[in-house]
């Protein structure tokens, strides 16, 4: 339990942050900007890891993880969780929009049908 | 509405029935209901077995979703219809599978009028008429506990589809849970209106048909997740 404490804390914090993201209110422009900055950071880190493989291992050791490859795997796991969280949120939003659209369509059709044919109980 | 015997007492209430593939029973359910409640709106959630036509033949107004959206979405559509296209004073949410009793709905509307209540929730646990299996009972009780935790209300039954909602309370509803988790959401939103409410004992009839069509227990996992991740 108590070996590699630093990386465990980092990973657990990341997981908690992602879980919180799931429950956050609608994504505004600020949210989008943060996401883009994170993406830029991710690209820079990836490039650095490719250019200086030693660096990755050094960072990994500083965090208490043995190899750079392990750190990469941990990072990827957290990143993937974040991706799942944000795509879930976006899917919910789209679902909501589709529902609203379908509902308006259904209601208009129903009201129209009743006016047209004049049957059914009058409101 | 020609040729129908109207019961003028409940002319001001509209039955809202979410409908999805209930061709075997829907015609009877609507006909029986219309003996007491002449106004019925069925929201057909893209049934593939001709349920919509049968409901229409039985005298219900049918609002058709272009594709399947879920029971919560159908309920919201039906309430929108009753609020915007009619002058209904009371909305009664009612299940399509025939497990609710029209007499219970009638008694609940009367109670809402007499006691000036905005919401009357049906509860199958206020008396011992309803006999769910013990597994179902445990799941339902857990749902009740969770709903009470989340909403701060004290209900004895959570996922009961029979409710009477007065127009002012119904106007405050905006259900965003398309699937089954709307049952908790509806309690939450009605509770927030601060309007007077009560629970009323109802009999939920578990026939072989409703058992086969009803919520499978495994689906309560989905309801739980939908409820927790808004």
mmCIF file of C-alpha atoms in Angstrom:
data_model
loop_
_atom_site.group_PDB
_atom_site.id
_atom_site.type_symbol
_atom_site.label_atom_id
_atom_site.label_comp_id
_atom_site.label_asym_id
_atom_site.label_seq_id
_atom_site.Cartn_x
_atom_site.Cartn_y
_atom_site.Cartn_z
ATOM 1 C CA UNK A 1 0.000 0.000 0.000
ATOM 2 C CA UNK A 2 2.687 2.486 0.997
ATOM 3 C CA UNK A 3 5.254 2.011 -1.750
ATOM 4 C CA UNK A 4 5.220 4.575 -4.586
ATOM 5 C CA UNK A 5 3.046 6.972 -2.532
ATOM 6 C CA UNK A 6 3.537 9.988 -4.799
ATOM 7 C CA UNK A 7 2.265 8.426 -7.991
ATOM 8 C CA UNK A 8 -0.660 6.934 -6.141
ATOM 9 C CA UNK A 9 -1.674 10.330 -4.851
ATOM 10 C CA UNK A 10 -1.269 11.903 -8.299
ATOM 11 C CA UNK A 11 -3.361 9.206 -9.968
ATOM 12 C CA UNK A 12 -6.067 9.183 -7.311
ATOM 13 C CA UNK A 13 -6.378 12.964 -7.458
ATOM 14 C CA UNK A 14 -6.678 12.756 -11.253
ATOM 15 C CA UNK A 15 -9.430 10.160 -10.946
ATOM 16 C CA UNK A 16 -11.334 12.268 -8.434
ATOM 17 C CA UNK A 17 -11.038 15.334 -10.692
ATOM 18 C CA UNK A 18 -12.411 13.364 -13.624
ATOM 19 C CA UNK A 19 -15.300 12.082 -11.541
ATOM 20 C CA UNK A 20 -16.103 15.649 -10.554
ATOM 21 C CA UNK A 21 -15.979 16.654 -14.214
ATOM 22 C CA UNK A 22 -18.791 14.168 -14.823
ATOM 23 C CA UNK A 23 -21.055 16.126 -12.518
ATOM 24 C CA UNK A 24 -20.103 19.602 -13.643
ATOM 25 C CA UNK A 25 -22.585 22.001 -15.171
ATOM 26 C CA UNK A 26 -22.633 22.675 -18.872
ATOM 27 C CA UNK A 27 -19.337 23.178 -20.621
ATOM 28 C CA UNK A 28 -18.818 26.836 -21.483
ATOM 29 C CA UNK A 29 -16.098 28.537 -23.468
ATOM 30 C CA UNK A 30 -13.857 28.570 -20.399
ATOM 31 C CA UNK A 31 -14.196 24.844 -20.074
ATOM 32 C CA UNK A 32 -13.343 24.442 -23.733
ATOM 33 C CA UNK A 33 -10.256 26.638 -23.383
ATOM 34 C CA UNK A 34 -9.029 24.540 -20.465
ATOM 35 C CA UNK A 35 -9.535 21.399 -22.505
ATOM 36 C CA UNK A 36 -7.522 22.849 -25.400
ATOM 37 C CA UNK A 37 -4.707 23.945 -23.126
ATOM 38 C CA UNK A 38 -4.583 20.457 -21.681
ATOM 39 C CA UNK A 39 -4.400 19.054 -25.177
ATOM 40 C CA UNK A 40 -1.477 21.368 -26.063
ATOM 41 C CA UNK A 41 0.262 20.313 -22.861
ATOM 42 C CA UNK A 42 -0.352 16.693 -23.749
ATOM 43 C CA UNK A 43 1.183 17.165 -27.223
ATOM 44 C CA UNK A 44 4.243 18.936 -25.769
ATOM 45 C CA UNK A 45 4.739 16.215 -23.191
ATOM 46 C CA UNK A 46 4.402 13.533 -25.833
ATOM 47 C CA UNK A 47 7.002 15.257 -28.006
ATOM 48 C CA UNK A 48 9.356 15.673 -25.047
ATOM 49 C CA UNK A 49 8.962 12.019 -24.157
ATOM 50 C CA UNK A 50 9.868 11.012 -27.704
ATOM 51 C CA UNK A 51 12.835 13.383 -27.937
ATOM 52 C CA UNK A 52 14.246 12.764 -24.489
ATOM 53 C CA UNK A 53 13.311 9.245 -23.327
ATOM 54 C CA UNK A 54 15.567 9.662 -20.333
ATOM 55 C CA UNK A 55 13.443 12.588 -19.166
ATOM 56 C CA UNK A 56 10.403 10.363 -18.873
ATOM 57 C CA UNK A 57 12.293 7.866 -16.769
ATOM 58 C CA UNK A 58 13.674 10.644 -14.572
ATOM 59 C CA UNK A 59 10.200 12.077 -14.015
ATOM 60 C CA UNK A 60 8.926 8.577 -13.323
ATOM 61 C CA UNK A 61 11.614 7.997 -10.732
ATOM 62 C CA UNK A 62 10.984 11.393 -9.156
ATOM 63 C CA UNK A 63 7.339 10.346 -8.763
ATOM 64 C CA UNK A 64 8.406 7.008 -7.333
ATOM 65 C CA UNK A 65 7.520 4.904 -10.385
ATOM 66 C CA UNK A 66 10.209 2.546 -11.672
ATOM 67 C CA UNK A 67 10.179 3.028 -15.419
ATOM 68 C CA UNK A 68 9.075 5.739 -17.828
ATOM 69 C CA UNK A 69 6.917 3.197 -19.647
ATOM 70 C CA UNK A 70 4.935 2.575 -16.458
ATOM 71 C CA UNK A 71 4.334 6.278 -16.029
ATOM 72 C CA UNK A 72 3.145 6.458 -19.618
ATOM 73 C CA UNK A 73 0.665 3.662 -19.025
ATOM 74 C CA UNK A 74 -0.681 5.293 -15.863
ATOM 75 C CA UNK A 75 -0.998 8.611 -17.624
ATOM 76 C CA UNK A 76 -2.814 7.007 -20.517
ATOM 77 C CA UNK A 77 -5.251 5.266 -18.180
ATOM 78 C CA UNK A 78 -6.160 8.543 -16.518
ATOM 79 C CA UNK A 79 -6.396 10.327 -19.859
ATOM 80 C CA UNK A 80 -8.714 7.632 -21.172
ATOM 81 C CA UNK A 81 -10.971 7.949 -18.121
ATOM 82 C CA UNK A 82 -11.137 11.675 -18.734
ATOM 83 C CA UNK A 83 -12.048 11.059 -22.328
ATOM 84 C CA UNK A 84 -14.841 8.704 -21.305
ATOM 85 C CA UNK A 85 -16.143 11.289 -18.840
ATOM 86 C CA UNK A 86 -16.206 14.156 -21.294
ATOM 87 C CA UNK A 87 -17.706 12.132 -24.122
ATOM 88 C CA UNK A 88 -20.411 10.866 -21.759
ATOM 89 C CA UNK A 89 -21.265 14.440 -20.907
ATOM 90 C CA UNK A 90 -21.358 15.494 -24.508
ATOM 91 C CA UNK A 91 -23.511 12.518 -25.417
ATOM 92 C CA UNK A 92 -25.995 13.442 -22.723
ATOM 93 C CA UNK A 93 -26.179 16.956 -24.143
ATOM 94 C CA UNK A 94 -26.803 15.753 -27.675
ATOM 95 C CA UNK A 95 -29.387 13.282 -26.394
ATOM 96 C CA UNK A 96 -31.169 16.130 -24.655
ATOM 97 C CA UNK A 97 -31.207 18.205 -27.818
ATOM 98 C CA UNK A 98 -32.520 15.320 -29.891
ATOM 99 C CA UNK A 99 -35.243 14.711 -27.310
ATOM 100 C CA UNK A 100 -36.347 18.333 -27.387
ATOM 101 C CA UNK A 101 -36.456 18.280 -31.159
ATOM 102 C CA UNK A 102 -38.392 15.021 -31.342
ATOM 103 C CA UNK A 103 -40.843 16.246 -28.702
ATOM 104 C CA UNK A 104 -41.591 19.493 -30.523
ATOM 105 C CA UNK A 105 -42.129 17.527 -33.710
ATOM 106 C CA UNK A 106 -44.462 15.033 -32.031
ATOM 107 C CA UNK A 107 -46.483 17.769 -30.297
ATOM 108 C CA UNK A 108 -46.856 19.844 -33.458
ATOM 109 C CA UNK A 109 -47.977 16.805 -35.398
ATOM 110 C CA UNK A 110 -50.526 15.843 -32.748
ATOM 111 C CA UNK A 111 -51.990 19.346 -32.485
ATOM 112 C CA UNK A 112 -52.057 19.643 -36.273
ATOM 113 C CA UNK A 113 -53.805 16.281 -36.678
ATOM 114 C CA UNK A 114 -56.512 17.244 -34.227
ATOM 115 C CA UNK A 115 -57.155 20.583 -35.924
ATOM 116 C CA UNK A 116 -57.223 18.926 -39.321
ATOM 117 C CA UNK A 117 -59.613 16.099 -38.512
ATOM 118 C CA UNK A 118 -61.464 17.721 -35.679
ATOM 119 C CA UNK A 119 -62.013 14.458 -33.851
ATOM 120 C CA UNK A 120 -61.006 13.636 -30.325
ATOM 121 C CA UNK A 121 -61.972 15.525 -27.238
ATOM 122 C CA UNK A 122 -61.698 19.267 -27.554
ATOM 123 C CA UNK A 123 -59.300 20.895 -25.129
ATOM 124 C CA UNK B 1 -66.502 12.525 -28.403
ATOM 125 C CA UNK B 2 -69.858 11.434 -29.820
ATOM 126 C CA UNK B 3 -71.495 8.354 -28.420
ATOM 127 C CA UNK B 4 -69.486 8.243 -25.240
ATOM 128 C CA UNK B 5 -71.019 8.251 -21.824
ATOM 129 C CA UNK B 6 -69.270 11.074 -20.089
ATOM 130 C CA UNK B 7 -68.696 11.267 -16.428
ATOM 131 C CA UNK B 8 -68.705 15.036 -16.047
ATOM 132 C CA UNK B 9 -66.916 14.856 -12.726
ATOM 133 C CA UNK B 10 -63.562 14.044 -14.293
ATOM 134 C CA UNK B 11 -63.824 16.143 -17.409
ATOM 135 C CA UNK B 12 -61.045 18.346 -16.075
ATOM 136 C CA UNK B 13 -58.483 15.572 -15.683
ATOM 137 C CA UNK B 14 -56.329 14.123 -18.444
ATOM 138 C CA UNK B 15 -54.758 10.700 -18.273
ATOM 139 C CA UNK B 16 -51.172 10.716 -19.552
ATOM 140 C CA UNK B 17 -50.042 7.258 -20.665
ATOM 141 C CA UNK B 18 -46.530 6.545 -21.955
ATOM 142 C CA UNK B 19 -46.967 3.786 -24.513
ATOM 143 C CA UNK B 20 -44.403 1.377 -25.897
ATOM 144 C CA UNK B 21 -45.291 -1.967 -27.447
ATOM 145 C CA UNK B 22 -48.396 -2.795 -25.409
ATOM 146 C CA UNK B 23 -50.666 -3.897 -28.251
ATOM 147 C CA UNK B 24 -52.086 -6.804 -26.227
ATOM 148 C CA UNK B 25 -53.559 -4.631 -23.501
ATOM 149 C CA UNK B 26 -53.589 -0.953 -24.490
ATOM 150 C CA UNK B 27 -57.033 -0.944 -26.105
ATOM 151 C CA UNK B 28 -58.625 -2.383 -22.977
ATOM 152 C CA UNK B 29 -56.650 -0.118 -20.690
ATOM 153 C CA UNK B 30 -57.761 2.985 -22.600
ATOM 154 C CA UNK B 31 -61.399 1.848 -22.894
ATOM 155 C CA UNK B 32 -61.608 1.022 -19.190
ATOM 156 C CA UNK B 33 -59.983 4.299 -18.254
ATOM 157 C CA UNK B 34 -62.308 6.327 -20.459
ATOM 158 C CA UNK B 35 -65.332 5.043 -18.545
ATOM 159 C CA UNK B 36 -64.173 7.398 -15.812
ATOM 160 C CA UNK B 37 -61.691 9.721 -17.497
ATOM 161 C CA UNK B 38 -62.910 10.689 -20.977
ATOM 162 C CA UNK B 39 -59.682 12.479 -21.812
ATOM 163 C CA UNK B 40 -56.667 10.277 -22.440
ATOM 164 C CA UNK B 41 -53.423 11.137 -24.179
ATOM 165 C CA UNK B 42 -51.104 8.274 -25.082
ATOM 166 C CA UNK B 43 -47.545 9.091 -26.016
ATOM 167 C CA UNK B 44 -46.467 6.395 -28.412
ATOM 168 C CA UNK B 45 -42.724 5.938 -28.013
ATOM 169 C CA UNK B 46 -42.254 4.500 -31.496
ATOM 170 C CA UNK B 47 -44.009 1.182 -30.829
ATOM 171 C CA UNK B 48 -43.592 -1.416 -33.533
ATOM 172 C CA UNK B 49 -46.686 -3.477 -32.811
ATOM 173 C CA UNK B 50 -49.452 -1.064 -33.774
ATOM 174 C CA UNK B 51 -50.080 0.096 -30.187
ATOM 175 C CA UNK B 52 -50.653 3.670 -31.371
ATOM 176 C CA UNK B 53 -53.504 2.729 -33.732
ATOM 177 C CA UNK B 54 -55.142 0.602 -31.042
ATOM 178 C CA UNK B 55 -54.962 3.434 -28.527
ATOM 179 C CA UNK B 56 -56.430 5.790 -31.096
ATOM 180 C CA UNK B 57 -59.228 3.339 -31.864
ATOM 181 C CA UNK B 58 -60.033 3.213 -28.165
ATOM 182 C CA UNK B 59 -60.486 6.988 -28.189
ATOM 183 C CA UNK B 60 -57.180 8.300 -26.906
ATOM 184 C CA UNK B 61 -55.338 11.232 -28.381
ATOM 185 C CA UNK B 62 -52.031 9.829 -29.581
ATOM 186 C CA UNK B 63 -48.817 11.829 -29.706
ATOM 187 C CA UNK B 64 -46.154 9.949 -31.636
ATOM 188 C CA UNK B 65 -42.453 10.128 -30.948
ATOM 189 C CA UNK B 66 -40.557 9.753 -34.236
ATOM 190 C CA UNK B 67 -38.209 7.249 -32.580
ATOM 191 C CA UNK B 68 -37.855 5.621 -29.189
ATOM 192 C CA UNK B 69 -36.808 8.072 -26.489
ATOM 193 C CA UNK B 70 -37.709 6.300 -23.255
ATOM 194 C CA UNK B 71 -40.524 6.406 -20.721
ATOM 195 C CA UNK B 72 -39.385 9.572 -18.983
ATOM 196 C CA UNK B 73 -39.300 11.441 -22.278
ATOM 197 C CA UNK B 74 -42.739 10.098 -23.191
ATOM 198 C CA UNK B 75 -44.153 11.242 -19.875
ATOM 199 C CA UNK B 76 -42.760 14.735 -20.338
ATOM 200 C CA UNK B 77 -44.176 14.900 -23.877
ATOM 201 C CA UNK B 78 -47.605 13.787 -22.657
ATOM 202 C CA UNK B 79 -47.650 16.378 -19.886
ATOM 203 C CA UNK B 80 -46.562 19.085 -22.314
ATOM 204 C CA UNK B 81 -49.464 18.090 -24.561
ATOM 205 C CA UNK B 82 -51.999 18.196 -21.757
ATOM 206 C CA UNK B 83 -50.686 21.556 -20.553
ATOM 207 C CA UNK B 84 -50.416 23.250 -23.924
ATOM 208 C CA UNK B 85 -53.142 21.732 -26.066
ATOM 209 C CA UNK B 86 -55.860 21.274 -23.430
ATOM 210 C CA UNK B 87 -57.172 23.097 -20.387
ATOM 211 C CA UNK B 88 -56.726 20.125 -18.081
ATOM 212 C CA UNK B 89 -56.757 21.049 -14.400
ATOM 213 C CA UNK B 90 -55.283 17.705 -13.306
ATOM 214 C CA UNK B 91 -52.887 15.334 -15.020
ATOM 215 C CA UNK B 92 -52.919 11.670 -14.094
ATOM 216 C CA UNK B 93 -49.841 9.647 -15.039
ATOM 217 C CA UNK B 94 -50.898 6.078 -15.720
ATOM 218 C CA UNK B 95 -49.121 2.945 -16.930
ATOM 219 C CA UNK B 96 -50.046 1.343 -20.234
ATOM 220 C CA UNK B 97 -49.666 -2.257 -19.106
ATOM 221 C CA UNK B 98 -52.866 -2.405 -17.081
ATOM 222 C CA UNK B 99 -51.331 -2.731 -13.635
ATOM 223 C CA UNK B 100 -53.006 0.414 -12.314
ATOM 224 C CA UNK B 101 -56.624 0.583 -11.214
ATOM 225 C CA UNK B 102 -58.845 3.301 -12.650
ATOM 226 C CA UNK B 103 -60.703 3.445 -9.317
ATOM 227 C CA UNK B 104 -57.448 4.305 -7.560
ATOM 228 C CA UNK B 105 -56.811 7.129 -10.034
ATOM 229 C CA UNK B 106 -60.349 8.384 -9.520
ATOM 230 C CA UNK B 107 -59.990 8.343 -5.745
ATOM 231 C CA UNK B 108 -56.696 10.208 -6.019
ATOM 232 C CA UNK B 109 -58.194 12.961 -8.197
ATOM 233 C CA UNK B 110 -61.086 13.326 -5.756
ATOM 234 C CA UNK B 111 -58.649 13.553 -2.873
ATOM 235 C CA UNK B 112 -56.558 16.177 -4.661
ATOM 236 C CA UNK B 113 -59.688 18.278 -5.133
ATOM 237 C CA UNK B 114 -61.077 17.793 -1.653
ATOM 238 C CA UNK B 115 -57.833 18.435 0.182
ATOM 239 C CA UNK B 116 -56.553 21.032 -2.283
ATOM 240 C CA UNK B 117 -53.416 19.022 -3.012
ATOM 241 C CA UNK B 118 -51.105 19.777 -5.928
ATOM 242 C CA UNK B 119 -49.685 16.268 -6.085
ATOM 243 C CA UNK B 120 -50.980 12.864 -5.027
ATOM 244 C CA UNK B 121 -48.460 10.035 -5.321
ATOM 245 C CA UNK B 122 -49.746 6.489 -5.568
ATOM 246 C CA UNK B 123 -48.097 4.116 -3.128
ATOM 247 C CA UNK B 124 -48.347 0.344 -3.211
ATOM 248 C CA UNK B 125 -46.861 0.028 0.267
ATOM 249 C CA UNK B 126 -49.480 1.935 2.268
ATOM 250 C CA UNK B 127 -51.693 -1.127 2.502
ATOM 251 C CA UNK B 128 -51.178 -4.821 1.852
ATOM 252 C CA UNK B 129 -53.178 -5.248 -1.352
ATOM 253 C CA UNK B 130 -50.109 -5.253 -3.597
ATOM 254 C CA UNK B 131 -47.950 -8.363 -3.445
ATOM 255 C CA UNK B 132 -44.621 -8.034 -5.205
ATOM 256 C CA UNK B 133 -42.098 -10.861 -4.970
ATOM 257 C CA UNK B 134 -39.569 -10.494 -2.174
ATOM 258 C CA UNK B 135 -36.653 -9.654 -4.486
ATOM 259 C CA UNK B 136 -38.696 -6.960 -6.179
ATOM 260 C CA UNK B 137 -39.783 -5.706 -2.799
ATOM 261 C CA UNK B 138 -36.176 -5.320 -1.638
ATOM 262 C CA UNK B 139 -35.207 -3.471 -4.821
ATOM 263 C CA UNK B 140 -38.261 -1.205 -4.583
ATOM 264 C CA UNK B 141 -37.562 -0.453 -0.934
ATOM 265 C CA UNK B 142 -33.952 0.384 -1.783
ATOM 266 C CA UNK B 143 -35.218 2.707 -4.514
ATOM 267 C CA UNK B 144 -37.535 4.362 -1.992
ATOM 268 C CA UNK B 145 -34.678 4.874 0.441
ATOM 269 C CA UNK B 146 -32.411 6.329 -2.258
ATOM 270 C CA UNK B 147 -35.133 8.612 -3.577
ATOM 271 C CA UNK B 148 -35.851 9.895 -0.091
ATOM 272 C CA UNK B 149 -32.139 10.548 0.452
ATOM 273 C CA UNK B 150 -31.877 12.487 -2.782
ATOM 274 C CA UNK B 151 -35.094 14.443 -2.609
ATOM 275 C CA UNK B 152 -35.498 15.026 1.094
ATOM 276 C CA UNK B 153 -39.099 13.789 0.806
ATOM 277 C CA UNK B 154 -40.596 11.028 2.923
ATOM 278 C CA UNK B 155 -42.296 8.680 0.512
ATOM 279 C CA UNK B 156 -43.219 5.034 1.017
ATOM 280 C CA UNK B 157 -43.038 4.173 -2.683
ATOM 281 C CA UNK B 158 -40.738 5.639 -5.313
ATOM 282 C CA UNK B 159 -41.186 4.015 -8.676
ATOM 283 C CA UNK B 160 -44.935 4.028 -8.863
ATOM 284 C CA UNK B 161 -46.276 5.353 -12.170
ATOM 285 C CA UNK B 162 -49.672 6.398 -10.807
ATOM 286 C CA UNK B 163 -49.690 10.064 -9.818
ATOM 287 C CA UNK B 164 -52.118 12.955 -9.893
ATOM 288 C CA UNK B 165 -50.470 16.277 -10.662
ATOM 289 C CA UNK B 166 -52.292 19.591 -10.661
ATOM 290 C CA UNK B 167 -51.643 21.956 -13.560
ATOM 291 C CA UNK B 168 -49.482 24.388 -11.561
ATOM 292 C CA UNK B 169 -47.239 21.573 -10.311
ATOM 293 C CA UNK B 170 -47.037 19.941 -13.740
ATOM 294 C CA UNK B 171 -45.952 23.233 -15.279
ATOM 295 C CA UNK B 172 -42.913 23.204 -13.018
ATOM 296 C CA UNK B 173 -41.763 19.828 -14.352
ATOM 297 C CA UNK B 174 -38.928 19.502 -16.813
ATOM 298 C CA UNK B 175 -37.872 15.865 -16.914
ATOM 299 C CA UNK B 176 -34.443 15.367 -18.374
ATOM 300 C CA UNK B 177 -34.039 11.695 -17.521
ATOM 301 C CA UNK B 178 -35.306 10.048 -20.663
ATOM 302 C CA UNK B 179 -35.269 6.528 -19.332
ATOM 303 C CA UNK B 180 -36.539 5.045 -16.100
ATOM 304 C CA UNK B 181 -34.610 7.294 -13.711
ATOM 305 C CA UNK B 182 -37.308 9.944 -14.260
ATOM 306 C CA UNK B 183 -39.249 8.454 -11.344
ATOM 307 C CA UNK B 184 -36.790 9.949 -8.867
ATOM 308 C CA UNK B 185 -36.476 13.141 -10.876
ATOM 309 C CA UNK B 186 -40.222 13.731 -10.880
ATOM 310 C CA UNK B 187 -40.370 13.406 -7.076
ATOM 311 C CA UNK B 188 -37.418 15.780 -6.746
ATOM 312 C CA UNK B 189 -38.907 18.440 -9.008
ATOM 313 C CA UNK B 190 -42.384 18.196 -7.505
ATOM 314 C CA UNK B 191 -40.900 18.429 -4.021
ATOM 315 C CA UNK B 192 -39.020 21.582 -4.966
ATOM 316 C CA UNK B 193 -42.230 23.363 -5.949
ATOM 317 C CA UNK B 194 -43.126 23.390 -2.256
ATOM 318 C CA UNK B 195 -46.754 22.680 -3.172
ATOM 319 C CA UNK B 196 -48.877 20.477 -0.893
ATOM 320 C CA UNK B 197 -48.732 16.754 -1.626
ATOM 321 C CA UNK B 198 -49.864 13.451 -0.186
ATOM 322 C CA UNK B 199 -49.531 9.742 -0.757
ATOM 323 C CA UNK B 200 -52.509 7.568 -1.495
ATOM 324 C CA UNK B 201 -52.707 3.776 -1.205
ATOM 325 C CA UNK B 202 -53.076 2.075 -4.567
ATOM 326 C CA UNK B 203 -53.212 -1.490 -5.736
ATOM 327 C CA UNK B 204 -50.623 -2.467 -8.323
ATOM 328 C CA UNK B 205 -51.793 -5.602 -10.068
ATOM 329 C CA UNK B 206 -48.911 -7.891 -10.984
ATOM 330 C CA UNK B 207 -50.279 -10.057 -13.741
ATOM 331 C CA UNK B 208 -48.131 -12.487 -15.703
ATOM 332 C CA UNK B 209 -48.275 -9.962 -18.505
ATOM 333 C CA UNK B 210 -47.070 -6.970 -16.474
ATOM 334 C CA UNK B 211 -44.418 -9.125 -14.841
ATOM 335 C CA UNK B 212 -43.086 -10.092 -18.238
ATOM 336 C CA UNK B 213 -43.266 -6.539 -19.584
ATOM 337 C CA UNK B 214 -42.238 -4.687 -16.475
ATOM 338 C CA UNK B 215 -38.884 -3.572 -15.197
ATOM 339 C CA UNK B 216 -36.375 -6.370 -15.027
ATOM 340 C CA UNK B 217 -34.424 -6.273 -11.818
ATOM 341 C CA UNK B 218 -31.112 -5.999 -13.643
ATOM 342 C CA UNK B 219 -32.349 -2.726 -15.160
ATOM 343 C CA UNK B 220 -32.376 -1.218 -11.680
ATOM 344 C CA UNK B 221 -28.596 -1.002 -12.104
ATOM 345 C CA UNK B 222 -29.151 1.317 -15.077
ATOM 346 C CA UNK B 223 -31.660 3.370 -13.124
ATOM 347 C CA UNK B 224 -29.204 3.728 -10.274
ATOM 348 C CA UNK B 225 -26.369 4.890 -12.544
ATOM 349 C CA UNK B 226 -28.631 7.293 -14.444
ATOM 350 C CA UNK B 227 -29.811 8.740 -11.147
ATOM 351 C CA UNK B 228 -26.332 9.258 -9.740
ATOM 352 C CA UNK B 229 -24.705 10.613 -12.927
ATOM 353 C CA UNK B 230 -27.044 13.384 -13.921
#
